[in-house]
Tab-separated table of C-alpha atoms in Angstrom:
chain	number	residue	atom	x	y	z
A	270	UNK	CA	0.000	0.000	0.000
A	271	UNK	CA	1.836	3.020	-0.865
A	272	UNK	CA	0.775	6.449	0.889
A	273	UNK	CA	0.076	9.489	-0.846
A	274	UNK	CA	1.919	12.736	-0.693
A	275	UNK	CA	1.143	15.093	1.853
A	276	UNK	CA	-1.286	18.374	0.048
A	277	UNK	CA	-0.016	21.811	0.766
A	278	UNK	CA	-2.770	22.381	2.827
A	279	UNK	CA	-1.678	19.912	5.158
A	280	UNK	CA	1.875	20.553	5.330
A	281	UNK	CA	0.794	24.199	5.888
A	282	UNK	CA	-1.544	22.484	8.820
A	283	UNK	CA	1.693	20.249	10.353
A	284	UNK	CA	3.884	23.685	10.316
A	285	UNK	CA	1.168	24.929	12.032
A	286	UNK	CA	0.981	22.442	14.966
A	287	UNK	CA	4.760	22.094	15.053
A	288	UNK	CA	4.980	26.169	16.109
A	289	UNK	CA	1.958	26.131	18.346
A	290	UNK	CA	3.327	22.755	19.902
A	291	UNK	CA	6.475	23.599	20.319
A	292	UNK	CA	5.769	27.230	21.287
A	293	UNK	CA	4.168	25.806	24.364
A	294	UNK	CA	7.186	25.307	26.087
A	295	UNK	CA	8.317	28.584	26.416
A	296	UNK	CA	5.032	29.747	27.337
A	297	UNK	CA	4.590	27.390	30.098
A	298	UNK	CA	8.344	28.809	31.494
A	299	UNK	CA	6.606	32.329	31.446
A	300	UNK	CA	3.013	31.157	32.358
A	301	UNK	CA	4.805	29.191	35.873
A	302	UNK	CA	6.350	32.188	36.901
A	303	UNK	CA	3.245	34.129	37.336
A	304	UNK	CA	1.033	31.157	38.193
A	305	UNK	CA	2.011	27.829	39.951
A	306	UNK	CA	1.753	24.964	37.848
A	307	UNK	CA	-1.409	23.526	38.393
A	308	UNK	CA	-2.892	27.216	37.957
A	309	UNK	CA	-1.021	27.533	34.726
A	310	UNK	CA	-2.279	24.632	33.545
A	311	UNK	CA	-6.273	24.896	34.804
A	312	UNK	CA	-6.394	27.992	32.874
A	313	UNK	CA	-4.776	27.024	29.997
A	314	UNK	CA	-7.375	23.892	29.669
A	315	UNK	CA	-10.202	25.703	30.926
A	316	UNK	CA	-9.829	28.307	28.297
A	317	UNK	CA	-9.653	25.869	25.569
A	318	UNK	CA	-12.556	23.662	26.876
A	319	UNK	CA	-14.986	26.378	27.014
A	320	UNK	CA	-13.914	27.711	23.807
A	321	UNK	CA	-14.088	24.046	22.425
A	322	UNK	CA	-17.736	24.190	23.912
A	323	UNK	CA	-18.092	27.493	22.061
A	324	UNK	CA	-17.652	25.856	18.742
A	325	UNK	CA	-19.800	22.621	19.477
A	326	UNK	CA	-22.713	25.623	20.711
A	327	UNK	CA	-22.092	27.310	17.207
A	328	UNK	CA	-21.669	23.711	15.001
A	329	UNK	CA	-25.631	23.037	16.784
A	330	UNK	CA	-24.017	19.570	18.392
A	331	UNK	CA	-24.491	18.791	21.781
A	332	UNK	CA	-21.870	16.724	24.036
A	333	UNK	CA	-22.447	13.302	25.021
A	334	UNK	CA	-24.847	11.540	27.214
A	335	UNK	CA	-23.989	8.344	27.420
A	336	UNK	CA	-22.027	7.119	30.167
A	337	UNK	CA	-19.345	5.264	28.009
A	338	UNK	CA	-18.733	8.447	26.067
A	339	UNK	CA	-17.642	10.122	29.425
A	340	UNK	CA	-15.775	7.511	30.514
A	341	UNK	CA	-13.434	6.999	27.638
A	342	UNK	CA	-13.200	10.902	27.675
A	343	UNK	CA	-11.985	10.405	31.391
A	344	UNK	CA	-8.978	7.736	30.360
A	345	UNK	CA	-8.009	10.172	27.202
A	346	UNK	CA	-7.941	12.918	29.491
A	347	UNK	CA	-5.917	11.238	32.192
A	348	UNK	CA	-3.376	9.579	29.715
A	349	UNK	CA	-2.941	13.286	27.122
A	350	UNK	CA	-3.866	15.785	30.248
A	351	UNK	CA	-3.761	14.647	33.864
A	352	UNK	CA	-0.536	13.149	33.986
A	353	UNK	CA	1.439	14.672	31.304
A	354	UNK	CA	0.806	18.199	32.884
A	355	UNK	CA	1.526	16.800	36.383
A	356	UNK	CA	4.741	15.507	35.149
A	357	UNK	CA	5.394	18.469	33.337
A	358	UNK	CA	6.111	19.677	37.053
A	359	UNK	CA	9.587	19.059	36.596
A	360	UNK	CA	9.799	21.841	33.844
A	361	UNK	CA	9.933	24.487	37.214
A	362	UNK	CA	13.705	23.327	37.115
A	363	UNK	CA	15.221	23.013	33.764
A	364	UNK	CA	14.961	25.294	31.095
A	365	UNK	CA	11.854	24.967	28.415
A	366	UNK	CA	15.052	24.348	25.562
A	367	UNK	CA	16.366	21.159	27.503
A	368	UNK	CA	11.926	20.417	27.700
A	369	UNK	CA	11.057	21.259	23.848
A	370	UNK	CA	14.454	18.656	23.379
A	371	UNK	CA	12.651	16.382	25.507
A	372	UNK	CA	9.418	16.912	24.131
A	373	UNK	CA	10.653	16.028	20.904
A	374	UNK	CA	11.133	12.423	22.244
A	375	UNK	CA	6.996	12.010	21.763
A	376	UNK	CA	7.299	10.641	18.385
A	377	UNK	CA	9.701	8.188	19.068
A	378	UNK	CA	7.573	6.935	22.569
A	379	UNK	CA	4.733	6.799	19.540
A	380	UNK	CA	6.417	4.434	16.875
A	381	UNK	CA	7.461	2.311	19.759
A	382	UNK	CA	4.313	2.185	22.009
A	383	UNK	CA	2.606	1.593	18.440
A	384	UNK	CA	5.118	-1.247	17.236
A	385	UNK	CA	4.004	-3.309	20.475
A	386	UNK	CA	0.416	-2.032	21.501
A	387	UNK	CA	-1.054	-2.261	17.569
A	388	UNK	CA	-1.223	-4.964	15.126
A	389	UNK	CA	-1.054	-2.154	11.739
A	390	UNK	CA	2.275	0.528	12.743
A	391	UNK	CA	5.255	-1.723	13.161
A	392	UNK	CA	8.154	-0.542	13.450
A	393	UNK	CA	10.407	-0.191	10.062
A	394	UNK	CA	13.757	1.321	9.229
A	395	UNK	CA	12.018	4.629	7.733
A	396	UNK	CA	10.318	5.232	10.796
A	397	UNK	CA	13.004	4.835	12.900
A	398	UNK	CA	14.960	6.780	10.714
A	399	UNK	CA	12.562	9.263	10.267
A	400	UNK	CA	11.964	9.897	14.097
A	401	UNK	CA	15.671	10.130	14.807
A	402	UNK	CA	16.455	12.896	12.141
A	403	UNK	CA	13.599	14.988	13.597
A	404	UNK	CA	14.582	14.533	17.277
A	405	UNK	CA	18.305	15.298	16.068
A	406	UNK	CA	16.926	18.179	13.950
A	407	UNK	CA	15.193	20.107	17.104
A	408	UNK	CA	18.153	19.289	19.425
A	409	UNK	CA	20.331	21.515	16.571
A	410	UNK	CA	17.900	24.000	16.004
A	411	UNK	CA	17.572	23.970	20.092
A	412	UNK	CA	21.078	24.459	20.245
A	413	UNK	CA	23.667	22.751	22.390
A	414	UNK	CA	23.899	24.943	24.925
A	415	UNK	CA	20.319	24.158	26.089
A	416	UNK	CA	22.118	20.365	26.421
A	417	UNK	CA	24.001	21.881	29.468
A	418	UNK	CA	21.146	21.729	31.645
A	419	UNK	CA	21.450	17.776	31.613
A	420	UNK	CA	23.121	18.302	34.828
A	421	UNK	CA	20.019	19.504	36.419
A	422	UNK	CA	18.046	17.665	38.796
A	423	UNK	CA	17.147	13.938	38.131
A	424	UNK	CA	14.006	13.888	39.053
A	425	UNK	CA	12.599	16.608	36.958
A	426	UNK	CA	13.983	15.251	33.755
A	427	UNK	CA	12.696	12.020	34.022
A	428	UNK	CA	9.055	13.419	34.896
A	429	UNK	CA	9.327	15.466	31.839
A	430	UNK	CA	10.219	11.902	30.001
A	431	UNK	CA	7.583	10.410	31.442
A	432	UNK	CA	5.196	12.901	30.482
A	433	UNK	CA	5.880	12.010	27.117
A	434	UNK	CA	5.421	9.050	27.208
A	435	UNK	CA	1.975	8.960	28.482
């Protein structure tokens, strides 16, 4: 099964995620100094929520009612909100260049979770390759000197991994 090329519309749409993604980071290092992390991150949910509510209100569609529905909204929202954002704790002490580095790691936690959890995304060379050159490509445009704060604290780095890998 070959794929087919990507439109311009939705390489225009990837460029687009990719700076508002990656943007976060250094948002979050502002957003924690004037809020505690928790804070930061209620209002930066809350504000998207309601405006996502906003848009179902305008679309005419109403949110769920069955009990199911809810329920696998509450697993999504623990394994892409709940604990990323608690683990994302560990961002208060390293910088949000040695965090976007880390952050680029969520691809390659994808092809592998996917290689063992589905039975259609194995693994393959061009994956693997693919995911390296893009994890090597934001640690250079990062710059190396964000790489110095490896030395920081433990603890915080591997909550920031681990929040990736949820």
């Amino acid at each position: 099964k070959t794929a087919k090329p990507m439109s311009l519309v939705e390489w225009l749409l990837l460029i687009s995620l990719s700076i508002l993604w990656g943007g976060t980071f250094f948002f979050n290092e502002l957003a924690i100094v004037g809020f505690d992390p928790f804070s930061a991150d209620f209002w930066r949910v809350g504000i998207v929520g309601f405006l996502l509510w906003g848009y179902l209100k305008l679309r005419g569609t109403s949110l769920p009612s069955k009990i199911g529905d809810w329920c696998a909204f509450l697993i999504i929202g623990t394994l892409n909100n709940l604990i990323p954002f608690t683990l994302n704790l560990g961002q208060t002490q390293i910088d949000s260049g040695l965090a976007s580095i880390f952050n680029a790691a969520t691809p390659l936690f994808t092809v592998l979770l996917a290689h063992y959890l589905t039975t259609d995304e194995k693994m393959t060379w061009s994956k693997g390759g693919g995911v390296a050159v893009g994890f090597g490509g934001v640690a250079f445009l990062i710059g190396p000197e964000a790489l110095s704060g490896l030395d920081g604290p433990m603890h915080s780095r591997l909550a920031i991994v681990a929040a990736k890998m949820s």
